[in-house]
Short mmCIF file of N, CA and C in Angstrom, two decimals:
data_model
loop_
_atom_site.label_atom_id
_atom_site.label_comp_id
_atom_site.label_asym_id
_atom_site.label_seq_id
_atom_site.Cartn_x
_atom_site.Cartn_y
_atom_site.Cartn_z
N MET A 771 -3.75 11.82 1.30
CA MET A 771 -4.52 10.87 0.54
C MET A 771 -4.84 9.63 1.37
N ILE A 772 -3.85 9.08 2.03
CA ILE A 772 -4.07 7.89 2.85
C ILE A 772 -4.97 8.21 4.03
N PRO A 773 -4.74 9.33 4.75
CA PRO A 773 -5.67 9.63 5.85
C PRO A 773 -7.11 9.80 5.38
N ALA A 774 -7.32 10.36 4.19
CA ALA A 774 -8.67 10.51 3.68
C ALA A 774 -9.32 9.15 3.48
N LEU A 775 -8.55 8.22 2.95
CA LEU A 775 -9.05 6.86 2.75
C LEU A 775 -9.37 6.22 4.10
N LEU A 776 -8.46 6.40 5.05
CA LEU A 776 -8.68 5.81 6.37
C LEU A 776 -9.90 6.42 7.06
N ALA A 777 -10.08 7.72 6.88
CA ALA A 777 -11.25 8.37 7.50
C ALA A 777 -12.53 7.80 6.92
N SER A 778 -12.53 7.47 5.64
CA SER A 778 -13.74 6.94 5.03
C SER A 778 -13.98 5.48 5.42
N ILE A 779 -12.93 4.76 5.76
CA ILE A 779 -13.07 3.36 6.15
C ILE A 779 -13.69 3.25 7.53
N GLY A 780 -13.24 4.09 8.44
CA GLY A 780 -13.77 4.05 9.78
C GLY A 780 -12.79 3.47 10.77
N LEU A 781 -12.95 3.90 11.98
CA LEU A 781 -12.04 3.52 13.05
C LEU A 781 -12.02 2.01 13.33
N PRO A 782 -13.14 1.32 13.45
CA PRO A 782 -13.07 -0.11 13.76
C PRO A 782 -12.29 -0.92 12.72
N LEU A 783 -12.53 -0.64 11.46
CA LEU A 783 -11.83 -1.38 10.42
C LEU A 783 -10.35 -1.00 10.40
N LEU A 784 -10.06 0.25 10.65
CA LEU A 784 -8.68 0.71 10.70
C LEU A 784 -7.93 0.02 11.83
N VAL A 785 -8.53 -0.04 13.00
CA VAL A 785 -7.91 -0.70 14.15
C VAL A 785 -7.63 -2.16 13.83
N LYS A 786 -8.58 -2.82 13.21
CA LYS A 786 -8.41 -4.24 12.86
C LYS A 786 -7.29 -4.43 11.83
N ALA A 787 -7.27 -3.57 10.81
CA ALA A 787 -6.26 -3.71 9.76
C ALA A 787 -4.85 -3.45 10.28
N VAL A 788 -4.69 -2.37 11.01
CA VAL A 788 -3.36 -2.04 11.53
C VAL A 788 -2.92 -3.07 12.56
N GLY A 789 -3.84 -3.49 13.41
CA GLY A 789 -3.50 -4.52 14.40
C GLY A 789 -3.06 -5.81 13.74
N GLY A 790 -3.76 -6.22 12.70
CA GLY A 790 -3.38 -7.44 11.98
C GLY A 790 -2.03 -7.31 11.31
N ALA A 791 -1.76 -6.15 10.75
CA ALA A 791 -0.47 -5.93 10.10
C ALA A 791 0.65 -5.95 11.13
N LEU A 792 0.44 -5.29 12.26
CA LEU A 792 1.48 -5.27 13.29
C LEU A 792 1.71 -6.65 13.89
N ASP A 793 0.65 -7.44 13.98
CA ASP A 793 0.77 -8.78 14.55
C ASP A 793 1.68 -9.68 13.70
N SER A 794 1.79 -9.37 12.41
CA SER A 794 2.62 -10.20 11.54
C SER A 794 4.10 -9.83 11.63
N ILE A 795 4.42 -8.75 12.33
CA ILE A 795 5.81 -8.33 12.50
C ILE A 795 6.38 -9.03 13.72
N ASP A 796 7.52 -9.66 13.55
CA ASP A 796 8.14 -10.40 14.64
C ASP A 796 9.04 -9.48 15.46
N HIS A 797 8.41 -8.64 16.26
CA HIS A 797 9.14 -7.74 17.15
C HIS A 797 8.26 -7.50 18.37
N PRO A 798 8.87 -7.46 19.54
CA PRO A 798 8.06 -7.28 20.76
C PRO A 798 7.20 -6.01 20.77
N ALA A 799 7.73 -4.91 20.29
CA ALA A 799 6.96 -3.66 20.27
C ALA A 799 5.75 -3.79 19.35
N ALA A 800 5.93 -4.45 18.21
CA ALA A 800 4.82 -4.65 17.29
C ALA A 800 3.75 -5.55 17.91
N LYS A 801 4.18 -6.56 18.64
CA LYS A 801 3.23 -7.48 19.29
C LYS A 801 2.42 -6.74 20.36
N VAL A 802 3.08 -5.89 21.13
CA VAL A 802 2.39 -5.13 22.17
C VAL A 802 1.37 -4.19 21.54
N ALA A 803 1.79 -3.51 20.46
CA ALA A 803 0.88 -2.59 19.77
C ALA A 803 -0.30 -3.36 19.17
N ALA A 804 -0.02 -4.54 18.59
CA ALA A 804 -1.10 -5.34 18.01
C ALA A 804 -2.08 -5.78 19.09
N ASP A 805 -1.56 -6.18 20.24
CA ASP A 805 -2.44 -6.59 21.35
C ASP A 805 -3.31 -5.41 21.81
N ALA A 806 -2.68 -4.23 21.94
CA ALA A 806 -3.43 -3.05 22.37
C ALA A 806 -4.51 -2.70 21.36
N LEU A 807 -4.18 -2.75 20.09
CA LEU A 807 -5.19 -2.46 19.06
C LEU A 807 -6.29 -3.53 19.06
N GLY A 808 -5.91 -4.78 19.36
CA GLY A 808 -6.91 -5.84 19.48
C GLY A 808 -7.90 -5.54 20.59
N GLN A 809 -7.38 -5.03 21.71
CA GLN A 809 -8.26 -4.67 22.83
C GLN A 809 -9.17 -3.50 22.45
N VAL A 810 -8.62 -2.52 21.75
CA VAL A 810 -9.44 -1.39 21.30
C VAL A 810 -10.52 -1.88 20.34
N GLY A 811 -10.12 -2.74 19.41
CA GLY A 811 -11.09 -3.29 18.45
C GLY A 811 -12.19 -4.06 19.15
N GLY A 812 -11.81 -4.84 20.16
CA GLY A 812 -12.81 -5.59 20.93
C GLY A 812 -13.76 -4.66 21.66
N ALA A 813 -13.22 -3.61 22.24
CA ALA A 813 -14.06 -2.63 22.95
C ALA A 813 -15.00 -1.93 21.98
N LEU A 814 -14.52 -1.63 20.78
CA LEU A 814 -15.38 -0.99 19.78
C LEU A 814 -16.51 -1.92 19.36
N GLN A 815 -16.17 -3.21 19.12
CA GLN A 815 -17.19 -4.17 18.69
C GLN A 815 -18.20 -4.45 19.79
N ALA A 816 -17.74 -4.45 21.04
CA ALA A 816 -18.64 -4.74 22.16
C ALA A 816 -19.48 -3.53 22.54
N GLY A 817 -19.25 -2.41 21.89
CA GLY A 817 -20.02 -1.21 22.20
C GLY A 817 -19.59 -0.54 23.50
N GLN A 818 -18.38 -0.86 23.97
CA GLN A 818 -17.88 -0.27 25.20
C GLN A 818 -17.38 1.16 25.00
N VAL A 819 -17.22 1.55 23.74
CA VAL A 819 -16.81 2.92 23.43
C VAL A 819 -18.04 3.65 22.93
N ALA A 820 -18.31 4.77 23.53
CA ALA A 820 -19.51 5.53 23.17
C ALA A 820 -19.45 5.97 21.71
N PRO A 821 -20.59 5.93 21.01
CA PRO A 821 -20.62 6.36 19.61
C PRO A 821 -20.13 7.80 19.43
N GLU A 822 -20.34 8.63 20.45
CA GLU A 822 -19.87 10.02 20.36
C GLU A 822 -18.35 10.07 20.31
N GLN A 823 -17.70 9.17 21.06
CA GLN A 823 -16.24 9.13 21.06
C GLN A 823 -15.71 8.65 19.70
N VAL A 824 -16.38 7.66 19.12
CA VAL A 824 -15.98 7.17 17.80
C VAL A 824 -16.18 8.28 16.76
N ALA A 825 -17.30 8.99 16.87
CA ALA A 825 -17.56 10.10 15.95
C ALA A 825 -16.50 11.18 16.11
N GLU A 826 -16.10 11.47 17.34
CA GLU A 826 -15.06 12.47 17.59
C GLU A 826 -13.72 12.02 17.01
N ALA A 827 -13.42 10.72 17.12
CA ALA A 827 -12.18 10.19 16.53
C ALA A 827 -12.22 10.35 15.01
N HIS A 828 -13.36 10.08 14.40
CA HIS A 828 -13.51 10.26 12.95
C HIS A 828 -13.34 11.74 12.59
N ARG A 829 -13.96 12.62 13.39
CA ARG A 829 -13.85 14.05 13.12
C ARG A 829 -12.38 14.50 13.21
N HIS A 830 -11.69 13.99 14.21
CA HIS A 830 -10.27 14.34 14.39
C HIS A 830 -9.45 13.86 13.18
N LEU A 831 -9.72 12.64 12.74
CA LEU A 831 -9.00 12.09 11.59
C LEU A 831 -9.29 12.89 10.32
N GLU A 832 -10.54 13.28 10.16
CA GLU A 832 -10.91 14.11 9.00
C GLU A 832 -10.21 15.46 9.04
N ARG A 833 -10.13 16.05 10.22
CA ARG A 833 -9.45 17.35 10.36
C ARG A 833 -7.96 17.21 10.08
N MET A 834 -7.36 16.15 10.57
CA MET A 834 -5.94 15.91 10.29
C MET A 834 -5.72 15.73 8.79
N THR A 835 -6.62 15.03 8.13
CA THR A 835 -6.55 14.84 6.69
C THR A 835 -6.64 16.17 5.97
N GLU A 836 -7.56 17.01 6.42
CA GLU A 836 -7.73 18.33 5.81
C GLU A 836 -6.46 19.16 5.95
N LEU A 837 -5.88 19.16 7.15
CA LEU A 837 -4.65 19.93 7.40
C LEU A 837 -3.49 19.40 6.55
N GLU A 838 -3.38 18.08 6.48
CA GLU A 838 -2.32 17.46 5.69
C GLU A 838 -2.48 17.79 4.21
N SER A 839 -3.70 17.76 3.74
CA SER A 839 -3.98 18.08 2.34
C SER A 839 -3.65 19.53 2.04
N THR A 840 -4.01 20.43 2.95
CA THR A 840 -3.71 21.84 2.78
C THR A 840 -2.21 22.07 2.76
N GLU A 841 -1.51 21.40 3.65
CA GLU A 841 -0.05 21.53 3.72
C GLU A 841 0.59 21.03 2.43
N ALA A 842 0.14 19.90 1.92
CA ALA A 842 0.69 19.37 0.67
C ALA A 842 0.40 20.29 -0.50
N SER A 843 -0.80 20.83 -0.55
CA SER A 843 -1.16 21.76 -1.62
C SER A 843 -0.31 23.02 -1.58
N THR A 844 -0.08 23.54 -0.39
CA THR A 844 0.76 24.73 -0.22
C THR A 844 2.19 24.45 -0.67
N ALA A 845 2.71 23.31 -0.28
CA ALA A 845 4.08 22.95 -0.67
C ALA A 845 4.19 22.82 -2.18
N LEU A 846 3.23 22.16 -2.81
CA LEU A 846 3.26 22.02 -4.26
C LEU A 846 3.14 23.37 -4.96
N ALA A 847 2.32 24.25 -4.42
CA ALA A 847 2.17 25.58 -5.01
C ALA A 847 3.49 26.35 -4.93
N GLN A 848 4.19 26.23 -3.83
CA GLN A 848 5.48 26.90 -3.68
C GLN A 848 6.51 26.34 -4.65
N ILE A 849 6.54 25.02 -4.78
CA ILE A 849 7.47 24.39 -5.72
C ILE A 849 7.16 24.82 -7.14
N ASN A 850 5.89 24.80 -7.51
CA ASN A 850 5.51 25.21 -8.86
C ASN A 850 5.87 26.66 -9.13
N GLU A 851 5.66 27.54 -8.15
CA GLU A 851 6.02 28.95 -8.34
C GLU A 851 7.53 29.10 -8.50
N SER A 852 8.30 28.34 -7.76
CA SER A 852 9.76 28.39 -7.91
C SER A 852 10.16 27.96 -9.31
N LEU A 853 9.54 26.89 -9.80
CA LEU A 853 9.88 26.41 -11.15
C LEU A 853 9.45 27.42 -12.21
N ARG A 854 8.30 28.06 -12.01
CA ARG A 854 7.85 29.07 -12.97
C ARG A 854 8.79 30.27 -13.00
N SER A 855 9.20 30.73 -11.81
CA SER A 855 10.11 31.88 -11.78
C SER A 855 11.45 31.51 -12.38
N GLU A 856 11.86 30.28 -12.21
CA GLU A 856 13.11 29.80 -12.83
C GLU A 856 13.00 29.87 -14.35
N SER A 857 11.90 29.40 -14.89
CA SER A 857 11.75 29.38 -16.35
C SER A 857 11.57 30.79 -16.93
N ARG A 858 11.09 31.75 -16.12
CA ARG A 858 10.92 33.13 -16.58
C ARG A 858 12.19 33.97 -16.42
N SER A 859 13.17 33.41 -15.75
CA SER A 859 14.37 34.18 -15.42
C SER A 859 15.10 34.65 -16.68
N GLU A 860 15.67 35.83 -16.59
CA GLU A 860 16.49 36.37 -17.68
C GLU A 860 17.91 35.83 -17.63
N ASP A 861 18.29 35.25 -16.51
CA ASP A 861 19.64 34.68 -16.34
C ASP A 861 19.70 33.33 -17.05
N TRP A 862 20.59 33.19 -18.01
CA TRP A 862 20.65 31.95 -18.79
C TRP A 862 20.98 30.75 -17.91
N TYR A 863 21.81 30.95 -16.88
CA TYR A 863 22.19 29.80 -16.07
C TYR A 863 21.03 29.32 -15.20
N VAL A 864 20.23 30.23 -14.70
CA VAL A 864 19.08 29.83 -13.88
C VAL A 864 18.14 28.95 -14.71
N ARG A 865 17.99 29.31 -16.00
CA ARG A 865 17.12 28.52 -16.88
C ARG A 865 17.77 27.21 -17.28
N ARG A 866 19.09 27.11 -17.18
CA ARG A 866 19.81 25.93 -17.69
C ARG A 866 20.41 25.05 -16.61
N TRP A 867 20.03 25.26 -15.35
CA TRP A 867 20.67 24.47 -14.30
C TRP A 867 20.33 22.99 -14.41
N ARG A 868 19.14 22.67 -14.88
CA ARG A 868 18.75 21.25 -14.97
C ARG A 868 19.64 20.49 -15.95
N PRO A 869 19.80 20.98 -17.19
CA PRO A 869 20.70 20.24 -18.09
C PRO A 869 22.14 20.21 -17.56
N THR A 870 22.57 21.31 -16.96
CA THR A 870 23.93 21.35 -16.41
C THR A 870 24.08 20.29 -15.32
N PHE A 871 23.10 20.21 -14.46
CA PHE A 871 23.15 19.22 -13.38
C PHE A 871 23.14 17.80 -13.97
N GLY A 872 22.34 17.59 -14.98
CA GLY A 872 22.29 16.27 -15.63
C GLY A 872 23.62 15.89 -16.25
N TYR A 873 24.24 16.83 -16.96
CA TYR A 873 25.56 16.56 -17.55
C TYR A 873 26.61 16.32 -16.47
N ALA A 874 26.56 17.10 -15.41
CA ALA A 874 27.51 16.92 -14.31
C ALA A 874 27.33 15.54 -13.67
N MET A 875 26.07 15.12 -13.48
CA MET A 875 25.80 13.79 -12.92
C MET A 875 26.33 12.70 -13.84
N ALA A 876 26.09 12.84 -15.14
CA ALA A 876 26.56 11.83 -16.09
C ALA A 876 28.09 11.75 -16.08
N LEU A 877 28.75 12.89 -16.09
CA LEU A 877 30.20 12.92 -16.07
C LEU A 877 30.75 12.31 -14.78
N THR A 878 30.13 12.65 -13.66
CA THR A 878 30.56 12.11 -12.37
C THR A 878 30.35 10.60 -12.32
N TRP A 879 29.23 10.15 -12.85
CA TRP A 879 28.94 8.71 -12.87
C TRP A 879 29.97 7.97 -13.71
N VAL A 880 30.26 8.49 -14.90
CA VAL A 880 31.24 7.84 -15.78
C VAL A 880 32.62 7.82 -15.11
N ALA A 881 33.02 8.94 -14.51
CA ALA A 881 34.32 9.00 -13.84
C ALA A 881 34.39 8.00 -12.68
N THR A 882 33.34 7.94 -11.89
CA THR A 882 33.32 7.03 -10.74
C THR A 882 33.37 5.58 -11.19
N MET A 883 32.52 5.21 -12.14
CA MET A 883 32.49 3.82 -12.60
C MET A 883 33.79 3.45 -13.32
N GLY A 884 34.35 4.39 -14.08
CA GLY A 884 35.64 4.14 -14.74
C GLY A 884 36.74 3.91 -13.72
N ALA A 885 36.77 4.74 -12.69
CA ALA A 885 37.80 4.60 -11.65
C ALA A 885 37.63 3.28 -10.89
N VAL A 886 36.40 2.92 -10.59
CA VAL A 886 36.16 1.67 -9.88
C VAL A 886 36.56 0.48 -10.76
N ALA A 887 36.17 0.51 -12.03
CA ALA A 887 36.54 -0.58 -12.94
C ALA A 887 38.05 -0.70 -13.05
N TRP A 888 38.72 0.44 -13.23
CA TRP A 888 40.18 0.41 -13.34
C TRP A 888 40.81 -0.12 -12.06
N ALA A 889 40.34 0.34 -10.91
CA ALA A 889 40.91 -0.09 -9.64
C ALA A 889 40.71 -1.59 -9.41
N VAL A 890 39.54 -2.10 -9.78
CA VAL A 890 39.26 -3.53 -9.59
C VAL A 890 40.15 -4.37 -10.51
N VAL A 891 40.34 -3.90 -11.74
CA VAL A 891 41.20 -4.64 -12.67
C VAL A 891 42.67 -4.54 -12.26
N ALA A 892 43.10 -3.35 -11.83
CA ALA A 892 44.49 -3.14 -11.46
C ALA A 892 44.85 -3.82 -10.14
N GLU A 893 43.92 -3.87 -9.21
CA GLU A 893 44.16 -4.46 -7.89
C GLU A 893 43.03 -5.42 -7.53
N PRO A 894 42.95 -6.57 -8.18
CA PRO A 894 41.83 -7.48 -7.92
C PRO A 894 41.70 -7.92 -6.46
N VAL A 895 42.82 -7.93 -5.75
CA VAL A 895 42.77 -8.32 -4.34
C VAL A 895 41.96 -7.30 -3.54
N GLN A 896 41.97 -6.05 -3.96
CA GLN A 896 41.27 -4.98 -3.26
C GLN A 896 39.81 -4.85 -3.70
N ALA A 897 39.36 -5.65 -4.66
CA ALA A 897 38.01 -5.53 -5.22
C ALA A 897 36.91 -5.52 -4.16
N PRO A 898 36.92 -6.43 -3.18
CA PRO A 898 35.84 -6.39 -2.18
C PRO A 898 35.80 -5.07 -1.39
N ILE A 899 36.97 -4.55 -1.05
CA ILE A 899 37.02 -3.29 -0.31
C ILE A 899 36.52 -2.14 -1.18
N ILE A 900 36.94 -2.14 -2.44
CA ILE A 900 36.53 -1.08 -3.36
C ILE A 900 35.02 -1.10 -3.57
N ILE A 901 34.48 -2.28 -3.77
CA ILE A 901 33.04 -2.41 -4.00
C ILE A 901 32.26 -2.02 -2.74
N ALA A 902 32.77 -2.41 -1.57
CA ALA A 902 32.11 -2.01 -0.32
C ALA A 902 32.14 -0.50 -0.16
N ALA A 903 33.26 0.12 -0.54
CA ALA A 903 33.34 1.59 -0.47
C ALA A 903 32.35 2.22 -1.44
N LEU A 904 32.19 1.62 -2.60
CA LEU A 904 31.23 2.14 -3.58
C LEU A 904 29.81 2.04 -3.06
N VAL A 905 29.50 0.98 -2.34
CA VAL A 905 28.17 0.82 -1.75
C VAL A 905 27.90 1.95 -0.77
N ASN A 906 28.92 2.42 -0.08
CA ASN A 906 28.75 3.51 0.89
C ASN A 906 28.38 4.83 0.22
N THR A 907 28.54 4.93 -1.08
CA THR A 907 28.16 6.16 -1.79
C THR A 907 26.70 6.13 -2.23
N SER A 908 26.01 5.04 -1.95
CA SER A 908 24.60 4.90 -2.38
C SER A 908 23.70 6.04 -1.93
N PRO A 909 23.78 6.49 -0.68
CA PRO A 909 22.90 7.60 -0.28
C PRO A 909 23.16 8.87 -1.09
N ILE A 910 24.41 9.15 -1.36
CA ILE A 910 24.74 10.36 -2.14
C ILE A 910 24.16 10.24 -3.54
N TRP A 911 24.37 9.08 -4.17
CA TRP A 911 23.84 8.88 -5.52
C TRP A 911 22.32 8.87 -5.52
N GLY A 912 21.74 8.30 -4.48
CA GLY A 912 20.28 8.26 -4.39
C GLY A 912 19.68 9.65 -4.37
N VAL A 913 20.25 10.53 -3.57
CA VAL A 913 19.73 11.90 -3.49
C VAL A 913 19.95 12.62 -4.81
N ALA A 914 21.17 12.52 -5.35
CA ALA A 914 21.48 13.23 -6.59
C ALA A 914 20.62 12.73 -7.75
N LEU A 915 20.46 11.43 -7.86
CA LEU A 915 19.64 10.89 -8.95
C LEU A 915 18.16 11.20 -8.72
N GLY A 916 17.74 11.27 -7.47
CA GLY A 916 16.36 11.68 -7.18
C GLY A 916 16.10 13.11 -7.65
N VAL A 917 17.04 14.01 -7.35
CA VAL A 917 16.91 15.41 -7.81
C VAL A 917 16.89 15.45 -9.32
N LEU A 918 17.79 14.69 -9.95
CA LEU A 918 17.83 14.65 -11.41
C LEU A 918 16.52 14.11 -11.98
N GLY A 919 15.99 13.06 -11.37
CA GLY A 919 14.73 12.48 -11.85
C GLY A 919 13.58 13.46 -11.76
N ILE A 920 13.48 14.17 -10.65
CA ILE A 920 12.43 15.17 -10.50
C ILE A 920 12.60 16.27 -11.54
N ALA A 921 13.85 16.71 -11.75
CA ALA A 921 14.12 17.77 -12.72
C ALA A 921 13.73 17.32 -14.13
N VAL A 922 14.04 16.08 -14.48
CA VAL A 922 13.71 15.57 -15.81
C VAL A 922 12.20 15.45 -15.99
N VAL A 923 11.53 14.90 -15.00
CA VAL A 923 10.07 14.75 -15.09
C VAL A 923 9.41 16.12 -15.20
N LYS A 924 9.83 17.06 -14.37
CA LYS A 924 9.23 18.40 -14.41
C LYS A 924 9.50 19.07 -15.74
N ARG A 925 10.70 18.92 -16.28
CA ARG A 925 11.02 19.53 -17.57
C ARG A 925 10.16 18.90 -18.68
N SER A 926 9.95 17.60 -18.58
CA SER A 926 9.08 16.93 -19.56
C SER A 926 7.66 17.47 -19.48
N GLN A 927 7.18 17.69 -18.26
CA GLN A 927 5.84 18.25 -18.09
C GLN A 927 5.79 19.68 -18.62
N ASP A 928 6.87 20.45 -18.38
CA ASP A 928 6.91 21.82 -18.90
C ASP A 928 6.81 21.85 -20.41
N LYS A 929 7.52 20.93 -21.06
CA LYS A 929 7.51 20.87 -22.53
C LYS A 929 6.15 20.47 -23.06
N GLN A 930 5.46 19.59 -22.36
CA GLN A 930 4.12 19.18 -22.81
C GLN A 930 3.12 20.30 -22.68
N GLY A 931 3.33 21.18 -21.71
CA GLY A 931 2.41 22.29 -21.48
C GLY A 931 2.56 23.42 -22.49
N ARG A 932 3.65 23.42 -23.23
CA ARG A 932 3.88 24.50 -24.20
C ARG A 932 3.26 24.23 -25.53
#
């Protein structure tokens, strides 16, 4: 989607926009990239780059957009087919894994928060260490809650389609 938008905007405007964005980042690599894009933008404005080369760059960007779009469509089709086969399954557990996963997540969340609350109350001196340890579980919870969120949204869409 973004490459399609960029392809329609055009290379000169894209170079200017990305260069300006990179220039606002306070990092040496970003400054070098912004300077290089500034030089490319200047060359484009001065007509130092042949129109055929600009057209080829646009064609390349359009082709990349097409490939990316095809790849995304294929991935979505595979995911949808997996979900359809899951809902058609004769195995009760295959059809019920989403609610089971949701209940398991809720139970795990309650157990974790209960244990943390109890530990903080029982050992207030250890509270900073306990809370820091809990922060380290964020990636695990992020992935699990992301899976749960996708499962809930998809199930809601399935129910609306019936």
